[in-house]
Coordinates of C-alpha atoms and ligand atoms in Angstrom, one line a residue:
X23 CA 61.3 91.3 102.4
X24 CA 64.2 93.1 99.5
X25 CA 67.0 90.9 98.7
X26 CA 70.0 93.1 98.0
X27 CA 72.8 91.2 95.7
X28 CA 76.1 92.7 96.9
X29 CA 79.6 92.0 94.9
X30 CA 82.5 91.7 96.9
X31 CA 84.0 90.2 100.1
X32 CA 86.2 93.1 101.6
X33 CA 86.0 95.5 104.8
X34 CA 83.9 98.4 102.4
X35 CA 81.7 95.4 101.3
X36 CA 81.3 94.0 105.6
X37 CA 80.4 98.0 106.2
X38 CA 77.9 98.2 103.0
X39 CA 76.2 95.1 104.2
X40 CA 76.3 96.4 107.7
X41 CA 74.4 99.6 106.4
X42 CA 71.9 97.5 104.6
X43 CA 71.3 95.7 107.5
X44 CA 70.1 98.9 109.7
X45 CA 67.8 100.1 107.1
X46 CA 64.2 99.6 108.8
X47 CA 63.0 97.4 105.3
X48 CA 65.5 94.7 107.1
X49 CA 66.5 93.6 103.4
X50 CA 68.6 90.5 103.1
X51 CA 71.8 90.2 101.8
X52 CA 73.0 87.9 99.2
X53 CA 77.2 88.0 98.8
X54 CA 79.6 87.4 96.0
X55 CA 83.7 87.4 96.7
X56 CA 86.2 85.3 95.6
X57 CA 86.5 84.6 99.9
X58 CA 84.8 83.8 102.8
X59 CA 84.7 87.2 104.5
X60 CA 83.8 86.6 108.0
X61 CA 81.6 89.3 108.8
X62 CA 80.0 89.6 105.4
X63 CA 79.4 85.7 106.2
X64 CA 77.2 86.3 109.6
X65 CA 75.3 88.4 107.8
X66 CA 74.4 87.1 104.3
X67 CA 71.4 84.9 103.7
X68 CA 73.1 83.1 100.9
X69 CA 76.8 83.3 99.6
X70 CA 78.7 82.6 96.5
X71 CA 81.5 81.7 96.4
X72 CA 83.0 83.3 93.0
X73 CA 85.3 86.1 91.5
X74 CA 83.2 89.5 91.2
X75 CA 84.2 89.4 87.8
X76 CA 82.8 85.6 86.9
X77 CA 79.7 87.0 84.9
X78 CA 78.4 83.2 84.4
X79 CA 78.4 82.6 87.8
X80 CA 76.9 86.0 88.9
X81 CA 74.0 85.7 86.3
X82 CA 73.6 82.1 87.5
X83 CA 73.6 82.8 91.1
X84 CA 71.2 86.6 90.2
X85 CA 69.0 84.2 88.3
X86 CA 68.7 82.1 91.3
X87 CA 68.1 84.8 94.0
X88 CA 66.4 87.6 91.9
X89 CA 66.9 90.5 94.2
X90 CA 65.3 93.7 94.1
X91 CA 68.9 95.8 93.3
X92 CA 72.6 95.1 93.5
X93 CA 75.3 96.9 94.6
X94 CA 78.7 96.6 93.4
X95 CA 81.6 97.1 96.3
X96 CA 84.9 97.1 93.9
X97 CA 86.0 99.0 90.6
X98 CA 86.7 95.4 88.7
X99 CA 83.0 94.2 87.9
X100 CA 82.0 97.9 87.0
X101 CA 84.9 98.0 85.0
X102 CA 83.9 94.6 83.4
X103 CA 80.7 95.3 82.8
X104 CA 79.0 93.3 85.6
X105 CA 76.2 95.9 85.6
X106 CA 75.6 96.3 82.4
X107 CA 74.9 91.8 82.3
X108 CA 72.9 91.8 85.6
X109 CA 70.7 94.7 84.0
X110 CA 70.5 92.9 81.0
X111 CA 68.7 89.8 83.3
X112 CA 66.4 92.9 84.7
X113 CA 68.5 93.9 87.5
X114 CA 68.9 97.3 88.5
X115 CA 72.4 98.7 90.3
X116 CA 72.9 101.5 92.6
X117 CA 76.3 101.0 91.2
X118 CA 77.2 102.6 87.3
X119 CA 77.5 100.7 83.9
X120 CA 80.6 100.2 82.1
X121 CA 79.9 103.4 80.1
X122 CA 79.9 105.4 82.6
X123 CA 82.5 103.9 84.9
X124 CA 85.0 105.3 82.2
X125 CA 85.0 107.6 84.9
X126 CA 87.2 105.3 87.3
X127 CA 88.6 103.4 84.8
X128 CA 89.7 105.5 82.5
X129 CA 92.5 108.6 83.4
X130 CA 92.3 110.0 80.0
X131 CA 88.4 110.0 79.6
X132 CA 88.0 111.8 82.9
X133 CA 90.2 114.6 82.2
X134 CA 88.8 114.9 78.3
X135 CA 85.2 114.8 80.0
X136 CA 86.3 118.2 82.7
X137 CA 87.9 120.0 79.4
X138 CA 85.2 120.1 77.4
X139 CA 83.1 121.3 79.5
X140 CA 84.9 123.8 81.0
X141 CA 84.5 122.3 84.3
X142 CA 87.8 124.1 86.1
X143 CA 89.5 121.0 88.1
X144 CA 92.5 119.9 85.7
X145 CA 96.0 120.5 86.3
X146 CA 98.2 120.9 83.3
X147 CA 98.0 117.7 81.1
X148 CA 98.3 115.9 77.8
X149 CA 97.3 112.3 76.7
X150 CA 99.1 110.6 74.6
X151 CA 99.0 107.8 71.8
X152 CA 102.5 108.0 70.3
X153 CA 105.8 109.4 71.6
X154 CA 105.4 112.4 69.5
X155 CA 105.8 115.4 71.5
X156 CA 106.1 113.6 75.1
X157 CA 109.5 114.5 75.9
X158 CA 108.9 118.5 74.9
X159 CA 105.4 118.3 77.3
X160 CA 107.6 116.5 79.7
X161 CA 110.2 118.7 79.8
X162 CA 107.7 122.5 79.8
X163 CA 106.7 120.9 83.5
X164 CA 110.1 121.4 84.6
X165 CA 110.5 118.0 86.4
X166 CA 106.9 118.3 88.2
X167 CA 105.3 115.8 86.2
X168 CA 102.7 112.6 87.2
X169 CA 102.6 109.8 84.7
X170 CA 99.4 107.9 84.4
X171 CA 99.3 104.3 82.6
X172 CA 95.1 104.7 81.1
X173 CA 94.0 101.3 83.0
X174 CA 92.5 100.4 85.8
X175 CA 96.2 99.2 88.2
X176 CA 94.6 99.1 91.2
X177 CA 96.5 102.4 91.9
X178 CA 99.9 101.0 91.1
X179 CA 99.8 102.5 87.2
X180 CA 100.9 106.2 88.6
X181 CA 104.1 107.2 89.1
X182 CA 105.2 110.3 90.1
X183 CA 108.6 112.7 89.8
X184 CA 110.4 113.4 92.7
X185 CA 108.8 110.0 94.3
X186 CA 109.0 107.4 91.6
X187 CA 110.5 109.4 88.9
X188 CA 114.1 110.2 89.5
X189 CA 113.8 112.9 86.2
X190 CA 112.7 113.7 83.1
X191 CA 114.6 110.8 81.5
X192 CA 112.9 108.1 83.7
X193 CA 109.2 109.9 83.2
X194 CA 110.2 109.5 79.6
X195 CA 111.1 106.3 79.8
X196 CA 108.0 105.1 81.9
X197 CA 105.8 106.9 79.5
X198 CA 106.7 104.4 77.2
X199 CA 106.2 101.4 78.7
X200 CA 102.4 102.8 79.5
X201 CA 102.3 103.2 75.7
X202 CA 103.2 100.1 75.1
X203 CA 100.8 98.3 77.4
X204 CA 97.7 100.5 77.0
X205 CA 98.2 102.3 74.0
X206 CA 98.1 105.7 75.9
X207 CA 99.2 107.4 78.8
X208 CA 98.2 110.5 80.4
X209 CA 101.0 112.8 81.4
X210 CA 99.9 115.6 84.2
X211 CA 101.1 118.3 86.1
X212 CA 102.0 117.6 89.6
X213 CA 100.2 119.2 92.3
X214 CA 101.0 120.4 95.7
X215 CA 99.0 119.8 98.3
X216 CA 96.7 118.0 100.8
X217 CA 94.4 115.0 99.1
X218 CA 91.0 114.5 100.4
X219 CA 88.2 112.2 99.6
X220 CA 84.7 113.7 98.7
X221 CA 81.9 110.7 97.9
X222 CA 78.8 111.7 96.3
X223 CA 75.8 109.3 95.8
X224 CA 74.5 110.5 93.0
X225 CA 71.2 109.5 91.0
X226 CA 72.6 110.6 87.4
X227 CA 71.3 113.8 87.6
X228 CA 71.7 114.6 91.0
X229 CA 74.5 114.5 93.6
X230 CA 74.6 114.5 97.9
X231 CA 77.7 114.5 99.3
X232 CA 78.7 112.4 102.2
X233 CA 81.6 113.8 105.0
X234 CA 84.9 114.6 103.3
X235 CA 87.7 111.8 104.7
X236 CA 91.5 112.0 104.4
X237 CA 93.6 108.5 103.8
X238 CA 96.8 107.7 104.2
X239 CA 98.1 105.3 101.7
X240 CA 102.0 105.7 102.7
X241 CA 102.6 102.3 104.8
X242 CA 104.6 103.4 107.5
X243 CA 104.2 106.3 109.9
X244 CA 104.9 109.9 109.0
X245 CA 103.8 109.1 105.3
X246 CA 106.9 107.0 104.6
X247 CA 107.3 103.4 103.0
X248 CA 105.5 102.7 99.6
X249 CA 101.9 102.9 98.8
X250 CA 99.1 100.9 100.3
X251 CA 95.9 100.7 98.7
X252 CA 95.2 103.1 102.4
X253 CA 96.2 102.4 105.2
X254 CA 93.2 104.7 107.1
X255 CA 91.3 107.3 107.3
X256 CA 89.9 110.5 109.4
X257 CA 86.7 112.1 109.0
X258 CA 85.6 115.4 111.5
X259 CA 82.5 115.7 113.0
X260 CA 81.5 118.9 110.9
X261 CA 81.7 116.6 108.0
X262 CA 84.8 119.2 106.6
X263 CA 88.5 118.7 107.4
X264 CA 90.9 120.5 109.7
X265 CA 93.1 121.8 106.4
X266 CA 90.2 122.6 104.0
X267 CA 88.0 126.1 103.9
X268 CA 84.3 126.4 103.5
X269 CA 85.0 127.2 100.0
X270 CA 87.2 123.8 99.2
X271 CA 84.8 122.2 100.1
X272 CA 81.8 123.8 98.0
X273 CA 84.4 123.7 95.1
X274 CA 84.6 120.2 95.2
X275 CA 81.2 119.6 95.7
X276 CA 80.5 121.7 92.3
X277 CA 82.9 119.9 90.3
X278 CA 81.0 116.6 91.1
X279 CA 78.0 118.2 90.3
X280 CA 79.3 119.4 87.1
X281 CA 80.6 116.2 86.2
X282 CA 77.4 114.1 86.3
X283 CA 76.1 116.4 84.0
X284 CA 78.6 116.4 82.0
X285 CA 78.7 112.5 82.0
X286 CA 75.2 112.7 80.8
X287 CA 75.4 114.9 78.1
X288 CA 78.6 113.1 76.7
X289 CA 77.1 109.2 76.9
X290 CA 73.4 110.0 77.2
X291 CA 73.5 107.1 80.1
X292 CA 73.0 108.1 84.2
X293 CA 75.9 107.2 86.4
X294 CA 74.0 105.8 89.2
X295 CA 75.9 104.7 92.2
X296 CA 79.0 106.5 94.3
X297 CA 81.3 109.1 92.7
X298 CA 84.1 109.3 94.7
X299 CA 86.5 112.5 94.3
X300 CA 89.6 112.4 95.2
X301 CA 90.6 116.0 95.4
X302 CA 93.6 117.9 96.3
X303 CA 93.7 121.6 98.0
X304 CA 96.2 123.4 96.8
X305 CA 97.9 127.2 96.6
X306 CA 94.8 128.7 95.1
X307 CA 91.4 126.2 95.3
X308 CA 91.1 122.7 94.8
X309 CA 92.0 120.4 92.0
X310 CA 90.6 116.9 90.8
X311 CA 93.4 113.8 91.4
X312 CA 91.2 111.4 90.0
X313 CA 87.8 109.7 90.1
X314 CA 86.5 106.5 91.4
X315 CA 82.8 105.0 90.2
X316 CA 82.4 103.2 94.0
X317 CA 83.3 103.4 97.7
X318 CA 86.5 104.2 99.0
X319 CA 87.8 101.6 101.0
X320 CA 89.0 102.8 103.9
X321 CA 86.7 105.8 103.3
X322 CA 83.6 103.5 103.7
X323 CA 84.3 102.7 107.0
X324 CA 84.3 106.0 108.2
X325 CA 80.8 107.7 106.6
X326 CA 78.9 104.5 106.8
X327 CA 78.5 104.2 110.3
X328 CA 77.2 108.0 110.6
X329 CA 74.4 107.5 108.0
X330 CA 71.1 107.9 109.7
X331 CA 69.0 107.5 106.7
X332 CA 67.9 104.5 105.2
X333 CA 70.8 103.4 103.1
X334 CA 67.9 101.2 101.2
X335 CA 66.1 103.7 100.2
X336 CA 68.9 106.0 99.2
X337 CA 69.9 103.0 96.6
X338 CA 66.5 103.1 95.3
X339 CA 66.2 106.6 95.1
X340 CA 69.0 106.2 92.8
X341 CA 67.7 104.0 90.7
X342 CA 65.0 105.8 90.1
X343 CA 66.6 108.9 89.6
X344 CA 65.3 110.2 92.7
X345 CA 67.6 111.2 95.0
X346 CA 66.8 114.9 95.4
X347 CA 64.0 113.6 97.2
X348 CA 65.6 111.9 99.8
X349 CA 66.5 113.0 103.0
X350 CA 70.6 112.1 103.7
X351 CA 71.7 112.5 107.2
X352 CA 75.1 111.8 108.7
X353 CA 75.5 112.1 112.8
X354 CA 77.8 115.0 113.3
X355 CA 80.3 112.3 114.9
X356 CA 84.6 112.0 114.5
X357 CA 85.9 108.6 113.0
X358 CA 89.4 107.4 112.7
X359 CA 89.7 104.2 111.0
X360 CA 93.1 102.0 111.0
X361 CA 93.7 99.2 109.1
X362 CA 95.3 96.2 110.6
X363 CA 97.8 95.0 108.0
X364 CA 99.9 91.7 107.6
X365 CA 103.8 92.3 108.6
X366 CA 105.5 92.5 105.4
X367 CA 102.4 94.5 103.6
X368 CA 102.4 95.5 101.1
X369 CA 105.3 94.1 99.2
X370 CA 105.9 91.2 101.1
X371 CA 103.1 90.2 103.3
X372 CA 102.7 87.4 105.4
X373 CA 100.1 85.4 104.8
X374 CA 98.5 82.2 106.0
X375 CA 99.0 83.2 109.9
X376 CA 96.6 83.4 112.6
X377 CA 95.6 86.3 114.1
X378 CA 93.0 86.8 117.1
X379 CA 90.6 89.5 117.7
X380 CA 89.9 90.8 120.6
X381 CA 86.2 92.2 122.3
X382 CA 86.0 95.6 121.3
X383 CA 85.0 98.3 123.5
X384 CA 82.2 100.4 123.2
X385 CA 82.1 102.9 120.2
X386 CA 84.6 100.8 118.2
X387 CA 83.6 99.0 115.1
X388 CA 85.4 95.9 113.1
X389 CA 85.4 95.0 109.7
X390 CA 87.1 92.0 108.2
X391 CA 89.3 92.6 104.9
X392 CA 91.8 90.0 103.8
X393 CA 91.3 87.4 106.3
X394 CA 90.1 83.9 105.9
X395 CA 87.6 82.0 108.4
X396 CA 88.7 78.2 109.0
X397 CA 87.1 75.8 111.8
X398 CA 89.9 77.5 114.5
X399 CA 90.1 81.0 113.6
X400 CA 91.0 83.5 111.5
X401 CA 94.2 83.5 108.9
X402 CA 95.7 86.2 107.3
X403 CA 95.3 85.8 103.4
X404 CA 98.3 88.7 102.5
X405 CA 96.3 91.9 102.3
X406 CA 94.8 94.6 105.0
X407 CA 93.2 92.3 107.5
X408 CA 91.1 93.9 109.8
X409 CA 89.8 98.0 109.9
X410 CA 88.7 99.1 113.2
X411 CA 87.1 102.6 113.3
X412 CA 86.7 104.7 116.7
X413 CA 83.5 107.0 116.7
X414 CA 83.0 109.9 118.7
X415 CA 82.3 113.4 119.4
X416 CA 85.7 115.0 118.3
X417 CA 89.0 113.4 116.7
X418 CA 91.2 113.0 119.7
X419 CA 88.4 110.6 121.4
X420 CA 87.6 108.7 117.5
X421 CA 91.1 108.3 117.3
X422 CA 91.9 106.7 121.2
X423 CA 89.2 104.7 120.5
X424 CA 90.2 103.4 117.2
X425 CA 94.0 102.8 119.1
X426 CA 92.7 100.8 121.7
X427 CA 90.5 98.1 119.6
X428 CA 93.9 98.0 116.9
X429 CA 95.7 97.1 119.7
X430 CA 93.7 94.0 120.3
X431 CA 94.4 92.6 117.2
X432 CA 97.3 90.1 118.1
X433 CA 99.1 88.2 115.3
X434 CA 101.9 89.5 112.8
X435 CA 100.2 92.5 111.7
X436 CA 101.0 96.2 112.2
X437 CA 99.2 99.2 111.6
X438 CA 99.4 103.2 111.7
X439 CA 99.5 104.8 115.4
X440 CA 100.0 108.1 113.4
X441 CA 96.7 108.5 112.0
X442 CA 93.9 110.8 113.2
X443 CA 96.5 111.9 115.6
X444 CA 96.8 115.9 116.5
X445 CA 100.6 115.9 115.8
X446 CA 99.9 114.4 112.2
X447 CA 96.8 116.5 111.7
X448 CA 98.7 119.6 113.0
X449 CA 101.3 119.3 110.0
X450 CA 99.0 119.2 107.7
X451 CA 97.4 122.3 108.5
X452 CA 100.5 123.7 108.8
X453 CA 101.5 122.2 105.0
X454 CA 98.3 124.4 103.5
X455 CA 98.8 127.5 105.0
X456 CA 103.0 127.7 104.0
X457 CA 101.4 127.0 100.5
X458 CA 99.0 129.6 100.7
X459 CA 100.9 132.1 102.3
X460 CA 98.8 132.2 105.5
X461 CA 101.8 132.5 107.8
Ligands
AMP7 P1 95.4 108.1 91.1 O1 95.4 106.7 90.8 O2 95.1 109.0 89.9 O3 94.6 108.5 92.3 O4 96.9 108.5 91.6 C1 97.4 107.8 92.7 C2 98.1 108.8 93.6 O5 99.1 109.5 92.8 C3 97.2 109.9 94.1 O6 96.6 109.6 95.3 C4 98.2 111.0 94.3 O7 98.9 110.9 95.6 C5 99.2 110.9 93.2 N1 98.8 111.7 92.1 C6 98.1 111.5 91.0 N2 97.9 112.5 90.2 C7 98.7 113.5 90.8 C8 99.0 114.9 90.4 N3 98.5 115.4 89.3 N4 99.7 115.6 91.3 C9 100.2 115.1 92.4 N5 100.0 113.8 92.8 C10 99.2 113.0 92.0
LIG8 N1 91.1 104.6 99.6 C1 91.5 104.4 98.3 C2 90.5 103.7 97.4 O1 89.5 103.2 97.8 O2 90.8 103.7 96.2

C-alpha cells in the first residue's frame, strides 16, 4: 500500500487527502498541521501534531513513516524549504523546492523571470532596492499604481491605489516601509479587470490545466469589507468562466506553459507540483496578477471533487516528469464553494465558540478549515471554519446546493450568499464587455 506524507491541516489539505483517498491504489495518508483538523483526522493513518514549517519534526516523523511521496498543502514549508530537507532524507514531492517556489514567494523574481523571456503577461512595473527613482515611476502611472512588499504576507503585503492607497504620497510612503522590511518592493501598474484562477499541475516540463475558478476575497457581499484570504469560489461546468473568451483562456494557459520553461532554463531545477495563476482579463487579453507554487484554497475545493483520474498517479507522473503521459479528466460539473467564516473575520474573529454541522444533502460536500475537534464538538479557532461546495450540472443548481448545506452550519459564523449567484455573475460580465467596448 503508498503512504502519502501530506503537510497541512486546512479545508485544501481535507480536499487533497479526500482526492488521495479515491485513487484506486487506496494510498494512506500520513498528516502534519499545527491542528487537529477533523476531517483530515478520519482520514489519516497517523498524524503529527507539528507546524509545517518544524523541519526537525517533519524529518523525524518522514523518517518514521517513509512514504512513497509528499505533498505539500500551504506556501510556508515550500517557501522554507521543507522540500528541499525531505528530499534530502530521499523523499520525493509533487510539490516544488525552494528554488523554484521563488515563483510564489517572490513578486520581484516572477516578474524578472516573464521579462526576460519575453513571455507577454506583465503590466507596467519596476523593482526597487533604494528610493531612487520611486516617486518619478510612481508618479508616470498617474495614480494607478499596486505596491508589492517582495515576501511572502500571506496576501496582506499588497496594497493598492484607489483601495488602500489614498495617492501618490501614501504609495510613496508605503513603498518605503516595504524597503525597509524586505530590502525591495515591486511597484506595478494597476489593472482593470476580472481576476481568475488558472491551476496547472505541471511536471517541470509539462503543464495540464485544471478548470479556471473565480474567488472572492472581499468579506462581505457585493465585494465590500477588507480582504479575506477568499471567501469562495465558482467554477462552470465547461471548465471556462462566464466573463472569459476562448482566447483568455488559451492565453493563460500559454503563459504557464511559457513560464515552466522559462523556470527551467533560469534555475536548471523542475518545478514539480501546482502552478497556480492568478490572472486578470482585461481591455485587450489577459495579464499575470501573481503566482502561487500550490493549491488555491478555496480553489481546491472546487476542481478536486471533479477529478476522475487517479490523483495518485498524477503526483507520480510528476515526479517523474511524466505527466504528458497521463490522462487528466475533470467531470464537466458546476461548483460553488462558500466558506463558513467566524463573525468578526477577518479582523476580529471570534474564536473559541461552538459551532454545529448539520447532515448535508446530496451533492454537497464539507471540508473543515479553522475549527478545532474537542470531546463535545467542534470550536471555532478564528479563521474560515468550514467550506461547503454544491456540485451540479449548471451554476444556479451548484450554487442552491452549496446555500442550503451553509445554511446548516449554526454558530456565530457568516458567510457569502452572493457568490456563484446569477445577479453577481451577471455584473461581471457586464464589467468585461464596458471595458472592452462590447456594448
Ligand atoms: P497578489 O498577492 O499579488 O495576488 O495581490 C493581491 C491582490 O492585489 C490581487 O488578488 C489583486 O486583487 C490585487 N492586485 C495585485 N496586483 C495587481 C495589479 N497589478 N493590478 C490590480 N490589482 C492587483
Ligand atoms: N484563494 C487564494 C489563495 O489560495 O491564495
Amino acid at each position: 500500500m503508498k503512504k502519502i506524507l501530506l503537510l497541512g491541516n486546512g479545508a485544501r489539505e481535507h480536499s487533497i487527502a479526500e482526492t488521495f483517498l479515491r485513487s484506486p491504489q487506496k494510498p494512506e495518508i500520513f498528516v502534519v498541521g499545527k491542528t487537529k483538523n477533523p476531517g483530515l483526522a478520519k482520514i489519516a493513518t497517523d498524524y503529527l501534531l507539528a507546524d509545517v514549517c518544524d523541519k526537525e519534526a517533519i524529518r523525524e516523523f518522514a523518517n518514521k513513516v517513509k512514504p512513497d511521496f509528499a505533498f505539500v498543502g500551504p506556501e510556508a514549508p515550500i517557501a522554507y524549504g521543507i522540500t528541499d530537507m525531505l528530499l534530502e532524507i530521499g523523499i520525493k514531492s509533487a510539490s516544488p523546492l525552494q528554488t523554484v517556489g521563488r515563483l510564489e514567494s517572490s513578486k520581484s523574481f516572477t516578474r524578472n523571470l516573464l521579462e526576460k523571456y519575453a513571455i507577454d503577461g506583465n503590466p507596467k512595473f519596476k523593482v526597487f532596492f533604494a528610493e531612487d527613482g520611486m516617486m518619478e515611476f510612481l508618479q508616470s502611472l498617474e495614480g494607478n499604481f499596486v505596491v508589492k512588499a517582495d515576501g511572502l504576507k500571506g496576501g496582506k503585503g499588497v496594497k493598492v491605489s484607489g483601495d488602500h492607497l489614498a495617492d501618490t504620497a501614501e504609495g510613496f510612503s508605503y513603498a518605503k516601509e516595504c524597503l525597509l522590511e524586505c530590502g525591495k518592493v515591486v511597484i506595478e501598474e494597476k489593472l482593470i479587470g476580472q481576476e481568475f484562477s488558472l491551476m496547472s499541475f505541471c511536471d517541470g516540463e509539462n503543464t495540464k490545466d485544471m478548470p479556471a475558478v473565480q474567488d472572492h476575497k472581499r468579506a462581505f457581499e457585493g465585494d465590500k469589507g477588507p480582504n479575506t484570504g477568499g471567501m469562495g469560489t465558482y467554477s462552470c461546468e465547461n471548465h471556462s468562466l462566464p466573463f472569459l473568451t476562448e482566447s483568455d483562456l488559451i492565453k493563460a494557459s500559454d503563459i504557464t506553459r511559457l513560464v515552466a520553461k522559462a523556470l527551467k532554463q533560469e534555475t536548471q531545477s523542475h518545478f514539480k507540483g501546482v502552478m497556480y495563476g492568478g490572472f486578470i482579463a482585461v481591455k485587450d487579453g489577459v495579464r499575470l496578477i501573481e503566482y502561487n507554487a500550490r493549491f488555491g484554497d478555496p480553489e481546491a475545493m472546487n476542481v478536486l471533487p471533479l477529478l476522475k483520474s487517479d490523483f495518485v498517479e498524477i503526483c507520480e507522473s510528476i515526479i517523474i516528469g511524466d505527466l504528458n503521459n497521463v490522462k487528466i479528466e475533470f467531470e464537466n460539473k458546476a461548483t460553488v464553494c462558500k466558506y463558513a467564516v467566524p463573525n468578526g473575520y477577518p479582523d476580529t474573529a471570534v474564536k473559541g465558540e461552538k459551532i454545529e454541522v448539520g447532515k448535508m444533502p446530496d451533492g454537497v460536500k464539507v471540508y473543515f478549515g479553522s475549527v478545532d475537534e474537542k470531546e463535545d464538538g467542534l470550536y471555532l479557532a478564528g479563521s474560515r471554519a468550514v467550506a461547503v461546495v454544491g456540485i451540479g450540472d449548471d451554476l444556479a443548481s451548484a450554487e442552491k446546493l452549496a446555500e442550503e448545506g451553509v445554511n446548516l452550519i449554526k454558530g456565530p459564523v457568516f458567510h457569502r450568499k452572493d457568490i456563484g449567484t446569477v445577479e453577481l455573475i451577471e455584473k461581471r460580465v457586464e464589467m468585461m464587455k464596458e471595458i472592452r467596448g462590447i456594448r
